[in-house]
Short mmCIF file of C-alpha atoms in Angstrom, two decimals:
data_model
loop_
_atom_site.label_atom_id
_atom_site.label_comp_id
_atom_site.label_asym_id
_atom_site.label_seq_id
_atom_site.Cartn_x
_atom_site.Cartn_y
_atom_site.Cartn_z
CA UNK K 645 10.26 9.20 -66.88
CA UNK K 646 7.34 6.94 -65.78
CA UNK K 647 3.85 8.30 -66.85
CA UNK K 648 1.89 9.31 -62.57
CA UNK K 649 -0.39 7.23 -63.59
CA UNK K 650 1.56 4.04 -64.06
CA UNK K 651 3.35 4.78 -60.78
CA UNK K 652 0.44 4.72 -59.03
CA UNK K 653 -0.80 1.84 -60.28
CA UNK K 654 2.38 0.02 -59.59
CA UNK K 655 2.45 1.10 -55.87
CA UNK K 656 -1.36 0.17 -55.59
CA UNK K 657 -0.21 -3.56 -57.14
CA UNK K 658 2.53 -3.66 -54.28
CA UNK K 659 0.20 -2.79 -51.12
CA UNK K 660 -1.91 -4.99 -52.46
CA UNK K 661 0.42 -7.50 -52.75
CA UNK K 662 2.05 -6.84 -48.82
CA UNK K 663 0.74 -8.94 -45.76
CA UNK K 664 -1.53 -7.80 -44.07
CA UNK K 665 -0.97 -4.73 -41.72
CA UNK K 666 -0.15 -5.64 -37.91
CA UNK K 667 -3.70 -4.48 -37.16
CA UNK K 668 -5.11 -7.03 -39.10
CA UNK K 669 -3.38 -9.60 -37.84
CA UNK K 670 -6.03 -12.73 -36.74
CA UNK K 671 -4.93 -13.59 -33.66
CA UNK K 672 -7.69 -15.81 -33.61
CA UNK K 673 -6.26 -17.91 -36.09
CA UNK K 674 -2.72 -17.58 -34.47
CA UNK K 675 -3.96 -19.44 -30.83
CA UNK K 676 -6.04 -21.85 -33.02
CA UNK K 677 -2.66 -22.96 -35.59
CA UNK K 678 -0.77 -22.83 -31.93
CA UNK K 679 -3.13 -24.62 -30.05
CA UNK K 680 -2.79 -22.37 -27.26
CA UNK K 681 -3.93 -19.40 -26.27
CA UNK K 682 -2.09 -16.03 -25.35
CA UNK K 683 -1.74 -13.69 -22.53
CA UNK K 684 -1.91 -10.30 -23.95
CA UNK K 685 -0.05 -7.37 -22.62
CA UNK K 686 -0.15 -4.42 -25.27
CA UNK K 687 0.76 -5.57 -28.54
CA UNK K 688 2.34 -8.99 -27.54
CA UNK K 689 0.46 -12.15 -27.83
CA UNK K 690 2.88 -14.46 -25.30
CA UNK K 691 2.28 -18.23 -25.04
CA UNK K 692 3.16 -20.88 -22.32
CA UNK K 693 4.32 -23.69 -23.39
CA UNK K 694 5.28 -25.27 -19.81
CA UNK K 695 6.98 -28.64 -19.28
CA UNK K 696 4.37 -30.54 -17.73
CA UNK K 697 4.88 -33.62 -18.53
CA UNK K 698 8.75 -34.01 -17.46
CA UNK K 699 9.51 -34.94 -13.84
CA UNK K 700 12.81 -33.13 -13.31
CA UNK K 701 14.50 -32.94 -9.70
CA UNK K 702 17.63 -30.66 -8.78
CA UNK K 703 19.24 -31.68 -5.25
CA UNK K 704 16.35 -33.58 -4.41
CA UNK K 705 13.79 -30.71 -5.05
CA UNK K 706 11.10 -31.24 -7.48
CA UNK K 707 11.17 -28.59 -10.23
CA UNK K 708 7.69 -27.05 -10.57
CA UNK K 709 7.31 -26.04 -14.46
CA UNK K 710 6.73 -22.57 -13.70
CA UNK K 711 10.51 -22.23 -11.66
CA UNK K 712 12.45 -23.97 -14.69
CA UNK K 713 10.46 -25.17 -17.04
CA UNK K 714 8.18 -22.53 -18.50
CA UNK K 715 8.75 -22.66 -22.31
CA UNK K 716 7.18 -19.74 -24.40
CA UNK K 717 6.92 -18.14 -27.37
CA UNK K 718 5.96 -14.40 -27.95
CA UNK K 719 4.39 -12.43 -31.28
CA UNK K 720 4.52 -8.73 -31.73
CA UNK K 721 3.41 -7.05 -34.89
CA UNK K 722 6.40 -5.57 -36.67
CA UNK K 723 6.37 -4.52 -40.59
CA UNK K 724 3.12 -5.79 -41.19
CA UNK K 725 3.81 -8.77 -40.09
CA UNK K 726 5.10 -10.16 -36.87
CA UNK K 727 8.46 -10.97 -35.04
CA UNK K 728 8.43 -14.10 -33.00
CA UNK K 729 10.78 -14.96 -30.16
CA UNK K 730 10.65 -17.57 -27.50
CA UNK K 731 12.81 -20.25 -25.36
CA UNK K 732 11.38 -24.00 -25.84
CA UNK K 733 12.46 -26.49 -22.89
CA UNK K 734 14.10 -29.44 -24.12
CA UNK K 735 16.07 -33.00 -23.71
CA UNK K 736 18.69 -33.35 -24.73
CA UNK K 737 17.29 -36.24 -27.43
CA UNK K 738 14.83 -33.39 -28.23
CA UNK K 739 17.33 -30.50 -29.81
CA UNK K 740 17.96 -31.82 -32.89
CA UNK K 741 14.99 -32.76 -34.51
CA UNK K 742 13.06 -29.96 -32.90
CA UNK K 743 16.28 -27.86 -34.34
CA UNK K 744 15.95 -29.56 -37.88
CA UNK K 745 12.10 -28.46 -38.14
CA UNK K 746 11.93 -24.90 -37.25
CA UNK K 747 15.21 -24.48 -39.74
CA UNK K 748 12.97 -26.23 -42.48
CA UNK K 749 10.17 -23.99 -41.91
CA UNK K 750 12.15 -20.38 -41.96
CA UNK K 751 12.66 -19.67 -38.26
CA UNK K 752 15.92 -19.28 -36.58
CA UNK K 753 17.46 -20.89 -33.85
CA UNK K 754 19.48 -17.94 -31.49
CA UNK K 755 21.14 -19.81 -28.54
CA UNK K 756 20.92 -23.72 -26.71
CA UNK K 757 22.46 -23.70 -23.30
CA UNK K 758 21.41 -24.90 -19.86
CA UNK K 759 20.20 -22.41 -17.40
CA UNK K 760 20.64 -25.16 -14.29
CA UNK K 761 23.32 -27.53 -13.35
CA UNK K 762 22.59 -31.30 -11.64
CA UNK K 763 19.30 -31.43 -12.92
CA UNK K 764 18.05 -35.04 -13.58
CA UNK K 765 17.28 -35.49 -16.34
CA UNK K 766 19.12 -32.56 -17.77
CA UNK K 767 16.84 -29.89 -19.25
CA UNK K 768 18.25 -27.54 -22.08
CA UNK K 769 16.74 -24.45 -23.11
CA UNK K 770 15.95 -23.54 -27.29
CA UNK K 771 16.06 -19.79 -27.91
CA UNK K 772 13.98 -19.06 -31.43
CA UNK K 773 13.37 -16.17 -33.18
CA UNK K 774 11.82 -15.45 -36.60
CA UNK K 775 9.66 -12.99 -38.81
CA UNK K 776 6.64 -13.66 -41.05
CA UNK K 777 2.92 -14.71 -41.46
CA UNK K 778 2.10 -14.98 -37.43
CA UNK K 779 -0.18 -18.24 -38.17
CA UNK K 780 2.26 -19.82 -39.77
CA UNK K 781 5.30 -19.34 -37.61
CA UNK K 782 2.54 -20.49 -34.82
CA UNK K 783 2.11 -23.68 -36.92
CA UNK K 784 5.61 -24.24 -37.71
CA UNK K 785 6.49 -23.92 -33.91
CA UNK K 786 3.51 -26.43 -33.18
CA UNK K 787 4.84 -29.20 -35.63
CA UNK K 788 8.32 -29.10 -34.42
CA UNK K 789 7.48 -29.66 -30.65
CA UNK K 790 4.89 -31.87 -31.65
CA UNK K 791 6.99 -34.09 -33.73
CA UNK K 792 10.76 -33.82 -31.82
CA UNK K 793 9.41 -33.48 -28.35
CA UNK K 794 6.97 -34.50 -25.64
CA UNK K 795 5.42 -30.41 -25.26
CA UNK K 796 2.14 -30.73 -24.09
CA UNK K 797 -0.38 -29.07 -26.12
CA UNK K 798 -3.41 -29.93 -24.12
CA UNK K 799 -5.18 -27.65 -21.81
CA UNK K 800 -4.26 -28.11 -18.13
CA UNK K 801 -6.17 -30.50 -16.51
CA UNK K 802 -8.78 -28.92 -13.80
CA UNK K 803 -7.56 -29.57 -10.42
CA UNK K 804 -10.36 -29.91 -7.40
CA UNK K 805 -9.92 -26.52 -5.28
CA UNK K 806 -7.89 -23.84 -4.66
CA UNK K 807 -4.46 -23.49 -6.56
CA UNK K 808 -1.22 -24.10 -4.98
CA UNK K 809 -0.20 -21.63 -2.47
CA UNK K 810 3.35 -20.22 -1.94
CA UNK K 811 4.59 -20.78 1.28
CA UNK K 812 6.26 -17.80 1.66
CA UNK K 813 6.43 -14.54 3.32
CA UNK K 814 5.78 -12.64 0.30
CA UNK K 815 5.09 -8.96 1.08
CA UNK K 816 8.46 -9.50 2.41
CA UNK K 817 9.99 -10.58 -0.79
CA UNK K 818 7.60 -7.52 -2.21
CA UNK K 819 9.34 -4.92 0.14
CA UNK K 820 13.01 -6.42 -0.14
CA UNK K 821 12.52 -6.89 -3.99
CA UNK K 822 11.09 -3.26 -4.64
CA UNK K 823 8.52 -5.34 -6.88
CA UNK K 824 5.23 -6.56 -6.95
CA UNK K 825 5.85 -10.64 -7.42
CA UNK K 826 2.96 -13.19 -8.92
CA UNK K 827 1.61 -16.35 -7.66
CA UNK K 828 2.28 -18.78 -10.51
CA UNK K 829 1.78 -22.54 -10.17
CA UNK K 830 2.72 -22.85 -6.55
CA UNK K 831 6.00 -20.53 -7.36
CA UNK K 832 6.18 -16.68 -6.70
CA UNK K 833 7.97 -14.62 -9.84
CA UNK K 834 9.43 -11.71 -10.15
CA UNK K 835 9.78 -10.00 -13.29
CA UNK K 836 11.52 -6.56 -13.29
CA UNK K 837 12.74 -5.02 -16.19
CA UNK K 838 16.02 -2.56 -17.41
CA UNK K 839 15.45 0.98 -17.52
CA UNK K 840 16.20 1.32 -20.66
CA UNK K 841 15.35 -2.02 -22.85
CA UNK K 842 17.17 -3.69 -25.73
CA UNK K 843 15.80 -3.60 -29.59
CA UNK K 844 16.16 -6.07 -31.72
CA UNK K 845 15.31 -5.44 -35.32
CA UNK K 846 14.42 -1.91 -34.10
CA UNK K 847 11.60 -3.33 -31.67
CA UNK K 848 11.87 -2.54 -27.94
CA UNK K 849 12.54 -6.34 -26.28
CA UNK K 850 10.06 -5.42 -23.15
CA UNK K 851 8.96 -8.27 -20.52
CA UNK K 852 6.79 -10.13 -22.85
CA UNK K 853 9.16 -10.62 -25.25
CA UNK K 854 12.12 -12.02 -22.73
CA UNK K 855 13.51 -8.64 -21.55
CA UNK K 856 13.22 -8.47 -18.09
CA UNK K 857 15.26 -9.87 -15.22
CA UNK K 858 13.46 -13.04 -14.00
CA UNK K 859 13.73 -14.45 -10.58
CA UNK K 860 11.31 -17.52 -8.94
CA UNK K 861 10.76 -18.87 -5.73
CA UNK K 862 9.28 -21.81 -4.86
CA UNK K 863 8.89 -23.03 -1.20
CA UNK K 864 11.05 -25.73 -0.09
CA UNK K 865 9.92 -25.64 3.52
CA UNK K 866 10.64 -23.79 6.50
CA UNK K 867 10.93 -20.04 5.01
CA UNK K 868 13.23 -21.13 2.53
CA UNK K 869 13.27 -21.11 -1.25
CA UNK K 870 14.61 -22.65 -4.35
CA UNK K 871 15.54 -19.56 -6.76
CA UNK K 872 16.46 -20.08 -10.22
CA UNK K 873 15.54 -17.49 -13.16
CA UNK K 874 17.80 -14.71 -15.15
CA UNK K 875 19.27 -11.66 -14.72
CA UNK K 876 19.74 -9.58 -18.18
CA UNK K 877 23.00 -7.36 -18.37
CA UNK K 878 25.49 -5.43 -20.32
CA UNK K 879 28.41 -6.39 -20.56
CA UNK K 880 30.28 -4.09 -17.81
CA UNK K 881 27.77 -5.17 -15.44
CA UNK K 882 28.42 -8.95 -15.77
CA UNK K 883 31.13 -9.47 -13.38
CA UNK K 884 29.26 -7.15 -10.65
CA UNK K 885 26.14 -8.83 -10.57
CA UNK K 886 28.14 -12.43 -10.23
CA UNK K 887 30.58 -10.81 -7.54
CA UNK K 888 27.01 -10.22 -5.62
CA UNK K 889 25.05 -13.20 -5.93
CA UNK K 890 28.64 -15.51 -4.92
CA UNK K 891 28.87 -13.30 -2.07
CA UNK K 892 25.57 -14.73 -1.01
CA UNK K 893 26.48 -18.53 -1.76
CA UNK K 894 23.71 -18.07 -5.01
CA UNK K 895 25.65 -20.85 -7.48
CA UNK K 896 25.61 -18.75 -11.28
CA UNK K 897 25.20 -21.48 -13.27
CA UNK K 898 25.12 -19.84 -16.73
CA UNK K 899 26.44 -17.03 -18.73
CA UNK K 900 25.42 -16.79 -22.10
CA UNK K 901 23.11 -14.59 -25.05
CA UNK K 902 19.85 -15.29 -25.53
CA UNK K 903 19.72 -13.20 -29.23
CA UNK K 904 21.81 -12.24 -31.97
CA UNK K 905 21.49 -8.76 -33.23
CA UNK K 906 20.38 -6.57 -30.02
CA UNK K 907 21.60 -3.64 -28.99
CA UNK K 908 23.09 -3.01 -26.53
CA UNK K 909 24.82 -6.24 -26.31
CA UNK K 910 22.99 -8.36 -23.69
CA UNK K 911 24.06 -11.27 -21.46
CA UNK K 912 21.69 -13.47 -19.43
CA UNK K 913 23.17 -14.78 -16.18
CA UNK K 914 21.13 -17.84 -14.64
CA UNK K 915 21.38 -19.16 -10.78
CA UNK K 916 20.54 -20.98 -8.18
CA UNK K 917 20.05 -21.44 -4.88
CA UNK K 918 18.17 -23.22 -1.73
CA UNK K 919 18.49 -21.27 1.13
CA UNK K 920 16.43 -18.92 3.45
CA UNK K 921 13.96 -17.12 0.99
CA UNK K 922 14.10 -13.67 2.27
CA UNK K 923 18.18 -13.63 2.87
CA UNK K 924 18.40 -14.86 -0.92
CA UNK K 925 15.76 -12.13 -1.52
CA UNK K 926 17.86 -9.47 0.29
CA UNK K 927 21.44 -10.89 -2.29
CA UNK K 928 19.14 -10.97 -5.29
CA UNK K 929 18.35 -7.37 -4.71
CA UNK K 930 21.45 -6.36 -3.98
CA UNK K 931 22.55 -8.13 -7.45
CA UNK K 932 20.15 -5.71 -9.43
CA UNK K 933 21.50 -3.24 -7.85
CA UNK K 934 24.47 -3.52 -10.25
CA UNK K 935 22.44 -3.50 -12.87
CA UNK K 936 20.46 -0.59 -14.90
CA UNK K 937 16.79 -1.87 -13.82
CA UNK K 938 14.35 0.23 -13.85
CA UNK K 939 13.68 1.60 -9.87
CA UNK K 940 10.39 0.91 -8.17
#
């Protein structure tokens, strides 16, 4: 039987040998190895890492980089260290050596699929996940895009006046959608989570991290709307949802996971559509009705 006093000192050796606690976490030093910095809602430190510099057009409709191409990445503090997840926007001459440098740096690699269809060029979307040392998962993330893409990690440029307004009716949207939408680079967003979230890893996967149900609209003129985005679903609910949105002419143009090990299962349907913003509004809503969302 070991003597108390060597127990304790062994258990004393192994704190002090842990990372440091999720409190402690320098998130300082996690924008600064990122080169960004991140929009904070409770423990999540989210970064944008937005598509700027492609020019990408879908049925002759410039994408804006906050209806499609919004990459991100998201920390949360979990075991004294921190879980990372995000989805990185990519070409398709982009995948693999962005794929080959997050491997050789520890992180994971948990879907690559399309979430549009006729897009030129064609845009795929990354899914990453990982655990560790924050600043260095921030780093590793950094050197990959930096190296296998063209990800912008400047600041935006400052633009003369007011920013881009959405052409839209949108306390309409508000009232059809039962949600409160944002302003966003010249597209309105909607972001409206389950009732009930998934875990991964036994951490709740909340909006930050990915787990809402994600619908844009950007003005294309005339009251109507380009809508692209995700809905997030069991998988009893898949078929519903699609059954909805086709009997509004929304195209689904993906069906696929985002992780690996949640629970329950999850499935992220993508769309889209260019139609009338507040009938597409009205068969979006009706969609989530399907769903388990949480009610507003």
């Amino acid at each position: 039987m070991k003597h108390p006093l060597i127990v304790f000192t062994l258990g004393a050796a192994l704190l002090l040998s842990l990372p440091a606690r999720a409190a402690e976490i320098d998130w300082k030093k996690v924008d600064a190895a990122l080169g960004k910095t991140a929009a904070v809602s409770g423990e999540v430190h989210r970064y944008g890492l937005p598509r700027s510099d492609l020019h990408v057009t879908l049925d002759g409709i410039a994408i804006k980089p906050a209806l499609a191409l919004g990459g991100w990445v998201a920390f949360a503090p979990m075991h004294g260290q921190a879980m990372v997840m995000g989805d990185l926007v990519l070409l398709e001459t982009e995948i693999t050596p962005v794929m080959t440098k997050l491997l050789d740096s520890g992180l994971e690699i948990t879907a690559i699929h399309n979430h549009i269809l006729r897009a030129s060029p064609a845009t795929f979307y990354m899914h990453v996940a990982g655990h560790g040392d924050p600043e260095k998962m921030a780093a590793a993330i950094r050197a990959a895009l930096s190296t296998g893409s063209k990800t912008s990690f400047d600041p935006p440029a400052a633009t003369a006046g007011a920013a881009p307004t959405v052409d839209l009716d949108t306390a309409k949207l508000d009232e059809i959608m039962r949600a409160k939408g944002t302003a966003t680079g010249g597209v309105y967003q909607f972001g409206i989570p389950r009732r009930e979230p998934a875990k991964e890893s036994g951490m709740q996967v909340n909006t930050a991290l990915g787990g809402a149900n994600a619908i844009n609209f950007q003005p294309t003129g005339g009251g109507k709307a380009a809508i692209t985005g995700d809905f997030l679903v069991t998988g009893n609910e898949v078929n519903p949802l699609i059954r909805a949105l086709r009997s509004g002419d929304i195209d689904v143009t993906a069906i696929h996971s985002h992780m690996l090990d949640e629970e329950p299962r999850m499935f992220f349907i993508h769309f889209w559509a260019n139609d009338d913003a507040v009938k597409l509004a009205r068969t979006v809503r009706a969609a989530l009705d399907k769903t388990d969302v949480a009610q507003h």
